[in-house]
Amino acid sequence: MKNKVLKGCFWIFILISQVSYAQIQITNKKFSFGTTGRIGVGYSPNADGRTGRQLNLDNQGSLGGRMDQGDYVDFLPAFHFMPLVGGDSTKSTKIDMQARLSFYSGGTFLGNVDTKSNRGMIIALPEAFVEARNIMGSDWDVWAGSRWLRYDDVHIADYFYFDDHSATGWGVRHKNTRFSMFFPAVIDTAASNSTPYSYTNIISGAKNLIYRQREVFVLEHTIPFRNNALKFLAEFHTVDKSGKNSVEQYPADHGWVLGAKLNTGLKTKLPGSFNQISLRYGSGIANGGDAGNTQTWRTYGAPDEQTGKYNGAYSLTAVEHILLNLSNRWSLNAYAVYTQSKGGSDSNNKAVDYYKRDIFNKKSEFNTGVRATYYFNNWFHILSELHYAIRKDGTQDPASMMKLVLAPTIVPTAERSVWARPHIRFIAEVSRYNDQAMNSLYSPFLQQSGAKRFGTYLGVRTEWWIF
């Protein structure tokens, strides 16, 4: 009897195993997994608590150098398909589904916190999309979802300066022409910019927070010639008025953007050198961005006091970016960025936004910097940087910073390239602030340490890109 029971259990186990196995069928094995990140330790010897804080000026992000940025880790799983039609490889479609899981530090080292910690871990899903390329062997691509859709950047300042359209949307491409549509609005009652999307609706008799959508239409066209690529950009933005049953009354508004970028390959002793120059002008609600972000939908400044609109608002941004691989010993990477922006109010200083806050309505800023990379040998590089940043808010005196960086770097891949990763860096920085920056505490470091002429940062950090 006992043996019969054991045999019965055995066959039941086999049956369950076969059913379970049949339910898990992995037919697509074309899977990739990438990751990017930057994590490590840093401290400022002359700051309260010696907490390592970024030395750059406020409202400029990483313009001024990025080595003292906080921790982050991204994971990028992706599935890849290439179905054939009748076995004809010329009619295949390349299909990719990619997601990006992002983890950021809220102020402390990322490895020491979790989501329950005060100012702990921030989790985001900035990418989840499907893209089909060369559909049926044609020149057509199409995508839909949410993605970090951005191109050239000033890497040493982490600045995607011309065509950062990272948001939820969809798009099509035919050869060198792209059309995209983006929907960046969110429900936010304390927006960092001054164009509110959310409002309180009382159609049902109860107060419900809903949002009006901003629609962004983007047309891009690239003309390649010789060793150059000239890209043209045009955008149109529109946002509808709040509903007639809403508590807050926001008017409909619009804006537009025009720009051009020239990317030129340069002949040097080692390949990979280039020069990039761009000019972009945004009008109306498309006059973003600020704080190191360059998305044009991040509206800057306050609206007109009478109409509540951004008629007359503008933003002009010019960028020069160059990389010279001079020899197997030296590479130079330099940039210059100029921005001037004004909101919809007539004021050249401060004005009242939709949330009844007094905010600056006009700004100008200039940033420049250079990184020299010395290849001591294949696996040991010495990075040195010099940055200068100045910003004028309204009619205030300009705030400025000068920063010097030295970073001996171990490069395990043993490549003599500015793009070789991973890096393990030993970082030493010192910055000098002018009176306006020092007295107004115009940097994360100064906000923690108090008014000081010099800021310091020491750290050991690693940075990687693995795809």
mmCIF file of N, CA and C in Angstrom, residues 37-42 51-54 68-74 101-115 117-124 457 461:
data_model
loop_
_atom_site.group_PDB
_atom_site.id
_atom_site.type_symbol
_atom_site.label_atom_id
_atom_site.label_comp_id
_atom_site.label_asym_id
_atom_site.label_seq_id
_atom_site.Cartn_x
_atom_site.Cartn_y
_atom_site.Cartn_z
ATOM 1 N N GLY A 37 25.834 53.708 -14.959
ATOM 2 C CA GLY A 37 25.769 54.152 -13.579
ATOM 3 C C GLY A 37 26.978 54.949 -13.161
ATOM 4 N N ARG A 38 26.832 55.574 -12.021
ATOM 5 C CA ARG A 38 27.929 56.317 -11.387
ATOM 6 C C ARG A 38 27.666 56.251 -9.885
ATOM 7 N N ILE A 39 28.627 55.716 -9.140
ATOM 8 C CA ILE A 39 28.410 55.552 -7.720
ATOM 9 C C ILE A 39 29.757 55.561 -7.011
ATOM 10 N N GLY A 40 29.773 56.032 -5.799
ATOM 11 C CA GLY A 40 31.014 56.081 -5.037
ATOM 12 C C GLY A 40 30.864 56.946 -3.809
ATOM 13 N N VAL A 41 31.991 57.432 -3.312
ATOM 14 C CA VAL A 41 31.992 58.239 -2.092
ATOM 15 C C VAL A 41 32.579 59.610 -2.390
ATOM 16 N N GLY A 42 32.140 60.592 -1.644
ATOM 17 C CA GLY A 42 32.677 61.936 -1.786
ATOM 18 C C GLY A 42 32.426 62.737 -0.533
ATOM 19 N N THR A 51 29.895 66.588 4.362
ATOM 20 C CA THR A 51 29.099 65.946 3.325
ATOM 21 C C THR A 51 29.511 66.453 1.953
ATOM 22 N N GLY A 52 29.777 65.538 1.039
ATOM 23 C CA GLY A 52 30.155 65.933 -0.311
ATOM 24 C C GLY A 52 28.972 66.508 -1.070
ATOM 25 N N ARG A 53 29.074 67.770 -1.449
ATOM 26 C CA ARG A 53 28.004 68.421 -2.214
ATOM 27 C C ARG A 53 28.570 68.990 -3.500
ATOM 28 N N GLN A 54 27.729 69.051 -4.544
ATOM 29 C CA GLN A 54 28.167 69.568 -5.836
ATOM 30 C C GLN A 54 28.547 71.040 -5.715
ATOM 31 N N ASP A 68 31.275 65.525 -9.543
ATOM 32 C CA ASP A 68 30.739 65.512 -8.185
ATOM 33 C C ASP A 68 29.226 65.307 -8.162
ATOM 34 N N GLN A 69 28.669 64.816 -9.276
ATOM 35 C CA GLN A 69 27.249 64.481 -9.297
ATOM 36 C C GLN A 69 26.947 63.329 -8.346
ATOM 37 N N GLY A 70 25.665 63.201 -7.976
ATOM 38 C CA GLY A 70 25.238 62.151 -7.075
ATOM 39 C C GLY A 70 25.177 60.792 -7.744
ATOM 40 N N ASP A 71 24.856 59.778 -6.941
ATOM 41 C CA ASP A 71 24.816 58.394 -7.411
ATOM 42 C C ASP A 71 23.588 58.130 -8.279
ATOM 43 N N TYR A 72 23.764 57.230 -9.254
ATOM 44 C CA TYR A 72 22.624 56.698 -10.002
ATOM 45 C C TYR A 72 23.012 55.365 -10.615
ATOM 46 N N VAL A 73 22.030 54.514 -10.841
ATOM 47 C CA VAL A 73 22.233 53.245 -11.540
ATOM 48 C C VAL A 73 21.031 53.011 -12.440
ATOM 49 N N ASP A 74 21.281 52.682 -13.724
ATOM 50 C CA ASP A 74 20.236 52.328 -14.680
ATOM 51 C C ASP A 74 20.428 50.890 -15.137
ATOM 52 N N LEU A 101 15.211 50.931 -16.044
ATOM 53 C CA LEU A 101 14.897 51.032 -14.626
ATOM 54 C C LEU A 101 15.958 51.896 -13.982
ATOM 55 N N SER A 102 15.554 53.023 -13.407
ATOM 56 C CA SER A 102 16.498 54.005 -12.896
ATOM 57 C C SER A 102 16.385 54.135 -11.386
ATOM 58 N N PHE A 103 17.552 54.210 -10.743
ATOM 59 C CA PHE A 103 17.631 54.370 -9.300
ATOM 60 C C PHE A 103 18.570 55.537 -8.999
ATOM 61 N N TYR A 104 18.084 56.512 -8.244
ATOM 62 C CA TYR A 104 18.848 57.714 -7.924
ATOM 63 C C TYR A 104 18.919 57.897 -6.413
ATOM 64 N N SER A 105 19.962 58.552 -5.990
ATOM 65 C CA SER A 105 20.086 58.901 -4.580
ATOM 66 C C SER A 105 19.345 60.199 -4.307
ATOM 67 N N GLY A 106 18.613 60.237 -3.207
ATOM 68 C CA GLY A 106 17.917 61.459 -2.829
ATOM 69 C C GLY A 106 18.771 62.411 -2.027
ATOM 70 N N GLY A 107 20.029 62.078 -1.825
ATOM 71 C CA GLY A 107 20.906 62.975 -1.073
ATOM 72 C C GLY A 107 22.011 62.262 -0.325
ATOM 73 N N THR A 108 21.841 60.960 -0.085
ATOM 74 C CA THR A 108 22.856 60.164 0.600
ATOM 75 C C THR A 108 23.436 59.165 -0.396
ATOM 76 N N PHE A 109 24.518 58.493 -0.043
ATOM 77 C CA PHE A 109 25.070 57.472 -0.921
ATOM 78 C C PHE A 109 24.008 56.419 -1.206
ATOM 79 N N LEU A 110 23.887 56.043 -2.482
ATOM 80 C CA LEU A 110 22.796 55.182 -2.919
ATOM 81 C C LEU A 110 22.814 53.823 -2.221
ATOM 82 N N GLY A 111 23.991 53.284 -1.945
ATOM 83 C CA GLY A 111 24.075 51.975 -1.325
ATOM 84 C C GLY A 111 23.687 51.946 0.139
ATOM 85 N N ASN A 112 23.466 53.109 0.749
ATOM 86 C CA ASN A 112 23.154 53.175 2.183
ATOM 87 C C ASN A 112 21.678 53.421 2.478
ATOM 88 N N VAL A 113 20.838 53.510 1.441
ATOM 89 C CA VAL A 113 19.446 53.907 1.653
ATOM 90 C C VAL A 113 18.505 52.961 0.927
ATOM 91 N N ASP A 114 17.220 53.079 1.259
ATOM 92 C CA ASP A 114 16.169 52.413 0.499
ATOM 93 C C ASP A 114 14.993 53.369 0.385
ATOM 94 N N THR A 115 13.875 52.887 -0.123
ATOM 95 C CA THR A 115 12.730 53.772 -0.362
ATOM 96 C C THR A 115 12.089 54.265 0.927
ATOM 97 N N SER A 117 13.893 55.387 3.509
ATOM 98 C CA SER A 117 14.805 56.342 4.133
ATOM 99 C C SER A 117 14.388 57.774 3.825
ATOM 100 N N ASN A 118 14.700 58.676 4.740
ATOM 101 C CA ASN A 118 14.483 60.094 4.516
ATOM 102 C C ASN A 118 15.415 60.568 3.408
ATOM 103 N N ARG A 119 14.852 61.144 2.348
ATOM 104 C CA ARG A 119 15.623 61.541 1.164
ATOM 105 C C ARG A 119 16.439 60.350 0.662
ATOM 106 N N GLY A 120 15.786 59.203 0.576
ATOM 107 C CA GLY A 120 16.472 57.961 0.241
ATOM 108 C C GLY A 120 16.563 57.691 -1.238
ATOM 109 N N MET A 121 15.985 56.593 -1.689
ATOM 110 C CA MET A 121 16.124 56.146 -3.060
ATOM 111 C C MET A 121 14.956 56.617 -3.918
ATOM 112 N N ILE A 122 15.271 57.143 -5.091
ATOM 113 C CA ILE A 122 14.258 57.558 -6.061
ATOM 114 C C ILE A 122 14.260 56.537 -7.193
ATOM 115 N N ILE A 123 13.090 55.989 -7.520
ATOM 116 C CA ILE A 123 12.961 54.980 -8.565
ATOM 117 C C ILE A 123 12.120 55.551 -9.698
ATOM 118 N N ALA A 124 12.559 55.333 -10.929
ATOM 119 C CA ALA A 124 11.845 55.873 -12.086
ATOM 120 C C ALA A 124 11.881 54.868 -13.225
ATOM 121 N N TYR A 457 35.937 69.433 -2.846
ATOM 122 C CA TYR A 457 35.287 68.128 -2.982
ATOM 123 C C TYR A 457 36.365 67.088 -3.234
ATOM 124 N N ARG A 461 35.048 57.538 -7.156
ATOM 125 C CA ARG A 461 33.790 57.143 -7.779
ATOM 126 C C ARG A 461 34.069 56.282 -9.002
#
